[in-house]
Amino acid sequence: MWMGDYPVLPAKVLSTGEELHSVIDANKETLLGKQCIDKFGGVLPFLPKILSVAKALPLQIHPNKELSEKLHRQNPEHFTDPNHKPEIAIALGPFEVFAGFKKTEDIRMVFEAVPTLEKYIPPQHNNHWNNETLKGLCRNILEASDESIRESQDALAKTEKAKLGSQAYILDLLPRLQEQYSKQDPGTLVALLTMNFLKLNKGDAIYVPADAPHAYLSGNIVECMARSNNVLNTGFCPPAERDSVALFSASLTFSPHNTQEVLLPAKKSNKGKNGKTEVYAPPMSEFDMLRTRLGMGEKEKIAAIMGPSVLFVTSGQGKMKANGDSFDVKEGYVYFVGQAVETEFEGQGSGQLEVWIAFAE
């Protein structure tokens, strides 16, 4: 579910059916505010979503701003905007994800434990591994023949767990990914051999910068990103849907480079006046994400935000006050909130009210 003004799947006003980008375009100063317009232009600078992932989504990167501008000029139908797309994902329950690269020594250990995999190592890097080694290695896997990928997966499946040490979980995930796609999909080898695998719980979050490889495996999440839909896919998808391997490999970034660098911890937010609100603040300017949780009768006041917000509810029910009016809020409700509007929430009923607010200032 998309909840922004991006023209591919724009949110609509419930009462009129008017698309959000049309409403914003007609009321930019009032809804976005001068500060946001000067900084990001006359559009909502972020795109919040709810995703429910049942099988691995494509192995992908989102190109950086410079590359996005170039790709948009060359192929505007496929790369529909000139913007970058760093993003966050916050678990609404158990969530499994591949994101960023493992430590180089962990990657090298697996390749040394399974001799069949050595054919993917660039010859000039046999004795000295660095990030360029990983770029070449990923490219060689993604460009390999179906037969080569199948042989490598068969050899990996026969490897004793003891030889893989801390990476032995690979052998548990391998048949699961093969069942979802095939033994010929190169994304399986890239994800299992080179990328961090994380199992997150409700409230845990990750930050994925532009050019960082990732693939969501399972779970329900809140996702938010800079306003873009640009993507390069190279695995966990049919061959016809894969983008340029050379471009994907050349664009790879190596931060994050371990599991801890992927995580985005929540912190208490000074926007919540009653201490019931925390913030996920990625190292980017386009947005932050607030999370407010209230039991029955509990209240929270969110200070006026000097920019636009998209507010949505993932559990519970309650009331929201804004600009002197009262509104119902419950699971599945989504509101756009203009700049400089203070909001107040009260939890009602037996369940916990959980409200998310993506905003820019």
CSV table of C-alpha atoms in Angstrom, one decimal:
chain,number,residue,atom,x,y,z
A,1,MET,CA,0.0,0.0,0.0
A,2,TRP,CA,1.4,3.4,-1.1
A,3,MET,CA,0.5,6.5,0.8
A,4,GLY,CA,2.2,9.4,-1.1
A,5,ASP,CA,1.7,11.7,-4.0
A,6,TYR,CA,4.0,9.7,-6.4
A,7,PRO,CA,2.1,9.5,-9.8
A,8,VAL,CA,2.5,5.8,-10.2
A,9,LEU,CA,0.2,4.9,-7.3
A,10,PRO,CA,-1.0,8.1,-5.7
A,11,ALA,CA,-3.1,8.3,-2.6
A,12,LYS,CA,-6.6,9.7,-3.1
A,13,VAL,CA,-8.9,11.8,-0.9
A,14,LEU,CA,-11.5,9.4,0.4
A,15,SER,CA,-14.4,11.9,0.2
A,16,THR,CA,-13.7,13.1,-3.4
A,17,GLY,CA,-11.4,10.6,-5.1
A,18,GLU,CA,-9.0,13.5,-6.0
A,19,GLU,CA,-5.4,12.4,-6.2
A,20,LEU,CA,-3.1,13.7,-3.4
A,21,HIS,CA,-0.6,15.3,-5.8
A,22,SER,CA,-3.4,17.4,-7.3
A,23,VAL,CA,-4.5,18.6,-3.8
A,24,ILE,CA,-0.9,19.5,-2.9
A,25,ASP,CA,-0.3,21.2,-6.2
A,26,ALA,CA,-3.3,23.5,-5.6
A,27,ASN,CA,-2.3,24.3,-2.0
A,28,LYS,CA,1.5,24.1,-1.9
A,29,GLU,CA,2.2,27.0,0.5
A,30,THR,CA,-0.5,26.0,2.9
A,31,LEU,CA,0.2,22.2,3.0
A,32,LEU,CA,3.9,22.0,2.4
A,33,GLY,CA,5.2,25.3,3.8
A,34,LYS,CA,7.9,27.5,2.4
A,35,GLN,CA,10.7,25.7,4.1
A,36,CYS,CA,9.8,22.4,2.5
A,37,ILE,CA,9.2,23.9,-0.9
A,38,ASP,CA,12.5,25.7,-0.9
A,39,LYS,CA,14.3,22.5,0.2
A,40,PHE,CA,12.5,19.8,-1.9
A,41,GLY,CA,10.3,21.6,-4.4
A,42,GLY,CA,6.5,21.5,-4.6
A,43,VAL,CA,6.0,17.8,-3.9
A,44,LEU,CA,5.9,15.5,-1.0
A,45,PRO,CA,9.6,14.5,-0.6
A,46,PHE,CA,9.0,11.0,0.8
A,47,LEU,CA,6.9,8.0,0.0
A,48,PRO,CA,5.5,5.8,2.9
A,49,LYS,CA,4.3,2.3,2.2
A,50,ILE,CA,3.0,-0.8,4.0
A,51,LEU,CA,4.5,-4.1,2.6
A,52,SER,CA,3.4,-7.7,3.3
A,53,VAL,CA,6.2,-10.0,2.0
A,54,ALA,CA,5.4,-13.7,1.5
A,55,LYS,CA,8.4,-14.6,-0.7
A,56,ALA,CA,11.7,-12.9,-1.4
A,57,LEU,CA,11.3,-9.7,-3.3
A,58,PRO,CA,13.9,-9.0,-6.1
A,59,LEU,CA,17.5,-8.6,-5.2
A,60,GLN,CA,18.0,-4.9,-6.0
A,61,ILE,CA,19.7,-1.6,-5.5
A,62,HIS,CA,18.2,1.9,-5.8
A,63,PRO,CA,20.6,4.1,-7.8
A,64,ASN,CA,22.1,7.2,-6.3
A,65,LYS,CA,21.0,10.7,-7.4
A,66,GLU,CA,23.7,11.2,-10.0
A,67,LEU,CA,23.0,7.9,-11.7
A,68,SER,CA,19.2,8.3,-11.4
A,69,GLU,CA,19.4,11.6,-13.3
A,70,LYS,CA,21.4,9.9,-16.0
A,71,LEU,CA,19.1,6.9,-16.3
A,72,HIS,CA,16.0,9.1,-16.3
A,73,ARG,CA,17.4,11.1,-19.2
A,74,GLN,CA,18.2,8.0,-21.1
A,75,ASN,CA,15.1,5.9,-20.4
A,76,PRO,CA,12.3,8.0,-18.7
A,77,GLU,CA,9.7,5.2,-19.2
A,78,HIS,CA,11.7,2.7,-17.1
A,79,PHE,CA,13.4,5.2,-14.7
A,80,THR,CA,10.5,7.5,-14.0
A,81,ASP,CA,12.2,10.2,-12.0
A,82,PRO,CA,15.7,11.7,-11.5
A,83,ASN,CA,15.8,11.2,-7.7
A,84,HIS,CA,17.6,8.8,-5.4
A,85,LYS,CA,15.7,6.3,-3.1
A,86,PRO,CA,17.4,5.6,0.2
A,87,GLU,CA,14.8,3.9,2.5
A,88,ILE,CA,14.0,2.5,5.9
A,89,ALA,CA,12.0,-0.6,6.8
A,90,ILE,CA,10.4,-1.1,10.2
A,91,ALA,CA,9.2,-4.5,11.3
A,92,LEU,CA,5.5,-4.8,12.3
A,93,GLY,CA,6.3,-8.4,13.4
A,94,PRO,CA,8.9,-11.0,12.6
A,95,PHE,CA,10.8,-9.8,9.5
A,96,GLU,CA,13.6,-11.4,7.5
A,97,VAL,CA,15.8,-9.4,5.2
A,98,PHE,CA,19.0,-9.5,3.2
A,99,ALA,CA,20.7,-6.0,3.4
A,100,GLY,CA,24.2,-4.7,2.7
A,101,PHE,CA,27.4,-6.8,2.7
A,102,LYS,CA,28.7,-9.1,5.3
A,103,LYS,CA,32.2,-8.5,6.7
A,104,THR,CA,34.7,-9.4,4.1
A,105,GLU,CA,36.4,-12.1,6.2
A,106,ASP,CA,33.0,-13.9,6.6
A,107,ILE,CA,32.4,-13.8,2.8
A,108,ARG,CA,36.0,-15.1,2.1
A,109,MET,CA,35.6,-17.9,4.6
A,110,VAL,CA,32.6,-19.3,2.8
A,111,PHE,CA,34.3,-19.2,-0.6
A,112,GLU,CA,37.3,-21.0,0.8
A,113,ALA,CA,35.1,-23.6,2.4
A,114,VAL,CA,33.4,-24.5,-0.9
A,115,PRO,CA,36.0,-24.9,-3.6
A,116,THR,CA,33.4,-24.8,-6.4
A,117,LEU,CA,32.8,-21.1,-5.6
A,118,GLU,CA,36.3,-20.0,-6.3
A,119,LYS,CA,35.6,-19.7,-10.0
A,120,TYR,CA,33.6,-16.5,-9.2
A,121,ILE,CA,36.6,-14.8,-7.5
A,122,PRO,CA,38.3,-12.3,-9.8
A,123,PRO,CA,41.8,-13.8,-10.6
A,124,GLN,CA,43.7,-10.7,-9.6
A,125,HIS,CA,42.1,-10.8,-6.1
A,126,ASN,CA,42.8,-14.3,-5.0
A,127,ASN,CA,45.2,-13.3,-2.3
A,128,HIS,CA,44.0,-9.8,-1.4
A,129,TRP,CA,40.2,-9.2,-0.9
A,130,ASN,CA,38.7,-5.7,-0.8
A,131,ASN,CA,35.5,-4.1,-2.0
A,132,GLU,CA,36.6,-4.3,-5.6
A,133,THR,CA,36.9,-8.0,-5.1
A,134,LEU,CA,33.2,-8.1,-4.0
A,135,LYS,CA,32.1,-6.1,-7.0
A,136,GLY,CA,33.8,-8.5,-9.4
A,137,LEU,CA,32.6,-11.5,-7.5
A,138,CYS,CA,29.0,-10.3,-7.6
A,139,ARG,CA,29.2,-9.5,-11.3
A,140,ASN,CA,30.7,-12.9,-12.1
A,141,ILE,CA,27.9,-14.7,-10.2
A,142,LEU,CA,25.2,-12.6,-11.8
A,143,GLU,CA,26.6,-13.2,-15.3
A,144,ALA,CA,27.2,-16.9,-14.8
A,145,SER,CA,25.3,-19.5,-16.9
A,146,ASP,CA,22.3,-21.3,-15.4
A,147,GLU,CA,24.4,-24.5,-15.4
A,148,SER,CA,27.2,-22.9,-13.4
A,149,ILE,CA,24.7,-21.4,-10.8
A,150,ARG,CA,23.0,-24.8,-10.5
A,151,GLU,CA,26.3,-26.7,-9.9
A,152,SER,CA,27.4,-24.1,-7.3
A,153,GLN,CA,24.1,-24.4,-5.4
A,154,ASP,CA,24.3,-28.2,-5.5
A,155,ALA,CA,27.9,-28.1,-4.1
A,156,LEU,CA,26.9,-25.6,-1.4
A,157,ALA,CA,24.0,-27.8,-0.3
A,158,LYS,CA,26.4,-30.7,0.2
A,159,THR,CA,28.8,-28.7,2.4
A,160,GLU,CA,29.0,-29.7,6.0
A,161,LYS,CA,27.7,-27.1,8.4
A,162,ALA,CA,30.8,-27.4,10.5
A,163,LYS,CA,32.9,-26.0,7.6
A,164,LEU,CA,30.8,-22.8,7.5
A,165,GLY,CA,31.0,-21.9,11.2
A,166,SER,CA,28.9,-18.8,11.8
A,167,GLN,CA,27.6,-18.9,8.2
A,168,ALA,CA,26.0,-22.3,8.6
A,169,TYR,CA,22.6,-20.7,8.5
A,170,ILE,CA,23.1,-20.5,4.7
A,171,LEU,CA,22.4,-24.2,4.4
A,172,ASP,CA,19.0,-23.7,6.1
A,173,LEU,CA,17.9,-20.9,3.8
A,174,LEU,CA,19.2,-22.4,0.6
A,175,PRO,CA,16.4,-24.9,-0.1
A,176,ARG,CA,13.8,-22.3,0.9
A,177,LEU,CA,15.1,-19.8,-1.7
A,178,GLN,CA,15.4,-22.6,-4.3
A,179,GLU,CA,11.8,-23.5,-3.8
A,180,GLN,CA,10.6,-19.9,-4.2
A,181,TYR,CA,12.6,-19.4,-7.4
A,182,SER,CA,15.0,-22.0,-8.8
A,183,LYS,CA,18.5,-23.5,-8.6
A,184,GLN,CA,19.4,-21.3,-11.6
A,185,ASP,CA,18.6,-17.9,-9.9
A,186,PRO,CA,21.9,-16.1,-9.2
A,187,GLY,CA,20.3,-13.9,-6.6
A,188,THR,CA,20.4,-16.9,-4.2
A,189,LEU,CA,24.2,-17.1,-4.3
A,190,VAL,CA,24.7,-13.3,-4.1
A,191,ALA,CA,22.3,-13.0,-1.1
A,192,LEU,CA,23.5,-16.0,0.8
A,193,LEU,CA,27.2,-15.7,0.2
A,194,THR,CA,27.8,-12.0,0.4
A,195,MET,CA,24.9,-10.2,2.2
A,196,ASN,CA,23.9,-9.7,5.8
A,197,PHE,CA,20.9,-11.8,6.8
A,198,LEU,CA,18.8,-10.3,9.6
A,199,LYS,CA,15.8,-11.6,11.5
A,200,LEU,CA,14.1,-8.6,13.1
A,201,ASN,CA,11.2,-8.3,15.6
A,202,LYS,CA,8.4,-5.7,15.9
A,203,GLY,CA,9.8,-2.2,16.1
A,204,ASP,CA,13.3,-3.1,14.8
A,205,ALA,CA,14.3,-1.1,11.8
A,206,ILE,CA,17.0,-1.0,9.1
A,207,TYR,CA,18.3,1.8,6.9
A,208,VAL,CA,19.2,1.0,3.3
A,209,PRO,CA,21.2,3.8,1.5
A,210,ALA,CA,21.2,4.3,-2.2
A,211,ASP,CA,23.3,1.7,-4.1
A,212,ALA,CA,23.1,-0.8,-1.2
A,213,PRO,CA,21.9,-4.3,-2.2
A,214,HIS,CA,18.9,-5.6,-0.4
A,215,ALA,CA,16.1,-8.2,-0.7
A,216,TYR,CA,13.1,-8.5,1.7
A,217,LEU,CA,12.4,-12.1,2.4
A,218,SER,CA,9.3,-12.3,4.7
A,219,GLY,CA,7.2,-10.3,7.0
A,220,ASN,CA,5.0,-7.1,7.3
A,221,ILE,CA,6.8,-3.8,7.4
A,222,VAL,CA,6.4,0.0,7.4
A,223,GLU,CA,8.6,1.3,4.6
A,224,CYS,CA,9.5,4.8,3.8
A,225,MET,CA,11.8,6.2,1.2
A,226,ALA,CA,12.8,9.4,-0.7
A,227,ARG,CA,10.3,10.2,-3.4
A,228,SER,CA,11.4,7.8,-6.2
A,229,ASN,CA,10.6,4.6,-7.9
A,230,ASN,CA,14.0,3.9,-9.5
A,231,VAL,CA,15.3,0.4,-9.1
A,232,LEU,CA,17.9,-2.1,-10.6
A,233,ASN,CA,16.8,-5.7,-10.2
A,234,THR,CA,19.2,-8.6,-10.8
A,235,GLY,CA,18.0,-11.6,-8.9
A,236,PHE,CA,14.9,-13.3,-7.3
A,237,CYS,CA,13.0,-12.5,-10.5
A,238,PRO,CA,12.6,-13.9,-14.0
A,239,PRO,CA,15.5,-13.2,-16.4
A,240,ALA,CA,13.4,-10.9,-18.5
A,241,GLU,CA,12.9,-8.6,-15.5
A,242,ARG,CA,16.6,-8.3,-14.7
A,243,ASP,CA,18.4,-5.0,-15.3
A,244,SER,CA,22.0,-4.5,-16.4
A,245,VAL,CA,24.4,-6.6,-14.3
A,246,ALA,CA,27.3,-4.4,-15.3
A,247,LEU,CA,25.4,-1.3,-14.1
A,248,PHE,CA,24.3,-3.0,-10.9
A,249,SER,CA,27.7,-4.2,-10.0
A,250,ALA,CA,29.5,-1.0,-10.8
A,251,SER,CA,27.0,1.0,-8.6
A,252,LEU,CA,27.3,-1.2,-5.5
A,253,THR,CA,28.2,0.7,-2.3
A,254,PHE,CA,29.8,-1.0,0.7
A,255,SER,CA,28.2,0.8,3.6
A,256,PRO,CA,26.6,-1.0,5.4
A,257,HIS,CA,29.3,-3.7,5.6
A,258,ASN,CA,28.1,-5.7,8.7
A,259,THR,CA,24.8,-6.3,10.5
A,260,GLN,CA,25.2,-3.6,13.0
A,261,GLU,CA,25.6,-0.9,10.4
A,262,VAL,CA,22.3,-1.9,8.8
A,263,LEU,CA,20.2,-1.3,12.0
A,264,LEU,CA,18.4,1.9,12.6
A,265,PRO,CA,17.6,2.3,16.3
A,266,ALA,CA,14.5,4.2,17.5
A,267,LYS,CA,15.0,7.1,19.9
A,268,LYS,CA,12.7,9.2,22.1
A,269,SER,CA,11.3,12.1,20.2
A,270,ASN,CA,10.9,15.6,21.5
A,271,LYS,CA,7.9,16.0,19.1
A,272,GLY,CA,5.8,13.9,21.6
A,273,LYS,CA,5.0,16.1,24.6
A,274,ASN,CA,3.9,13.2,26.8
A,275,GLY,CA,6.8,10.9,26.2
A,276,LYS,CA,4.8,8.3,24.2
A,277,THR,CA,6.6,8.9,20.9
A,278,GLU,CA,9.9,7.7,19.4
A,279,VAL,CA,11.6,8.6,16.1
A,280,TYR,CA,13.4,6.7,13.4
A,281,ALA,CA,15.8,9.3,12.0
A,282,PRO,CA,17.8,8.0,9.0
A,283,PRO,CA,20.9,9.9,7.9
A,284,MET,CA,19.1,11.7,5.1
A,285,SER,CA,17.1,14.9,4.8
A,286,GLU,CA,13.9,13.8,3.1
A,287,PHE,CA,12.0,12.4,6.1
A,288,ASP,CA,11.9,11.1,9.7
A,289,MET,CA,9.3,8.6,11.0
A,290,LEU,CA,7.5,8.9,14.3
A,291,ARG,CA,5.8,6.0,16.2
A,292,THR,CA,3.3,6.7,18.9
A,293,ARG,CA,1.8,3.9,21.1
A,294,LEU,CA,-1.1,4.4,23.4
A,295,GLY,CA,-3.2,2.2,25.7
A,296,MET,CA,-6.8,2.9,26.6
A,297,GLY,CA,-7.2,6.5,28.0
A,298,GLU,CA,-3.5,7.4,27.3
A,299,LYS,CA,-2.9,10.6,25.4
A,300,GLU,CA,-0.1,12.1,23.4
A,301,LYS,CA,0.3,15.5,21.8
A,302,ILE,CA,2.6,15.9,18.8
A,303,ALA,CA,4.1,19.3,18.4
A,304,ALA,CA,3.4,21.2,15.1
A,305,ILE,CA,5.7,20.0,12.4
A,306,MET,CA,7.0,22.6,10.0
A,307,GLY,CA,6.4,20.5,6.9
A,308,PRO,CA,4.0,17.9,5.6
A,309,SER,CA,3.1,14.6,7.2
A,310,VAL,CA,1.4,11.3,6.3
A,311,LEU,CA,-0.2,9.7,9.3
A,312,PHE,CA,-1.4,6.1,9.4
A,313,VAL,CA,-2.6,3.6,12.0
A,314,THR,CA,-1.5,-0.1,12.1
A,315,SER,CA,-3.3,-1.2,15.2
A,316,GLY,CA,-6.0,-0.2,17.8
A,317,GLN,CA,-8.4,2.7,17.7
A,318,GLY,CA,-8.8,6.1,19.2
A,319,LYS,CA,-9.4,9.8,18.6
A,320,MET,CA,-7.3,12.5,17.0
A,321,LYS,CA,-7.7,16.3,17.5
A,322,ALA,CA,-6.3,18.7,15.0
A,323,ASN,CA,-7.2,22.3,14.2
A,324,GLY,CA,-10.1,22.2,16.6
A,325,ASP,CA,-11.7,19.2,15.0
A,326,SER,CA,-12.0,15.6,16.2
A,327,PHE,CA,-11.3,12.5,14.0
A,328,ASP,CA,-11.6,8.8,14.4
A,329,VAL,CA,-8.4,6.8,14.0
A,330,LYS,CA,-8.2,3.0,13.8
A,331,GLU,CA,-6.2,0.3,12.0
A,332,GLY,CA,-6.0,1.1,8.3
A,333,TYR,CA,-6.8,4.8,8.5
A,334,VAL,CA,-4.5,7.2,6.7
A,335,TYR,CA,-4.4,11.0,7.0
A,336,PHE,CA,-2.4,13.7,5.2
A,337,VAL,CA,-1.5,16.5,7.7
A,338,GLY,CA,-0.4,19.9,6.4
A,339,GLN,CA,2.5,21.8,7.9
A,340,ALA,CA,2.3,23.7,11.2
A,341,VAL,CA,-0.6,21.6,12.5
A,342,GLU,CA,-0.5,20.2,16.1
A,343,THR,CA,-2.2,16.9,16.7
A,344,GLU,CA,-3.3,15.1,19.8
A,345,PHE,CA,-4.2,11.4,20.2
A,346,GLU,CA,-6.1,9.4,22.7
A,347,GLY,CA,-6.2,5.6,22.8
A,348,GLN,CA,-9.6,3.9,23.1
A,349,GLY,CA,-10.7,0.3,23.4
A,350,SER,CA,-8.8,-2.7,24.6
A,351,GLY,CA,-6.0,-2.8,22.0
A,352,GLN,CA,-2.9,-0.6,21.8
A,353,LEU,CA,-3.3,2.3,19.4
A,354,GLU,CA,-0.2,2.5,17.1
A,355,VAL,CA,0.2,5.6,15.0
A,356,TRP,CA,3.0,6.3,12.5
A,357,ILE,CA,3.9,9.8,11.1
A,358,ALA,CA,6.2,10.2,8.2
A,359,PHE,CA,7.2,13.9,8.0
A,360,ALA,CA,9.7,16.3,6.4
A,361,GLU,CA,10.9,19.6,7.8
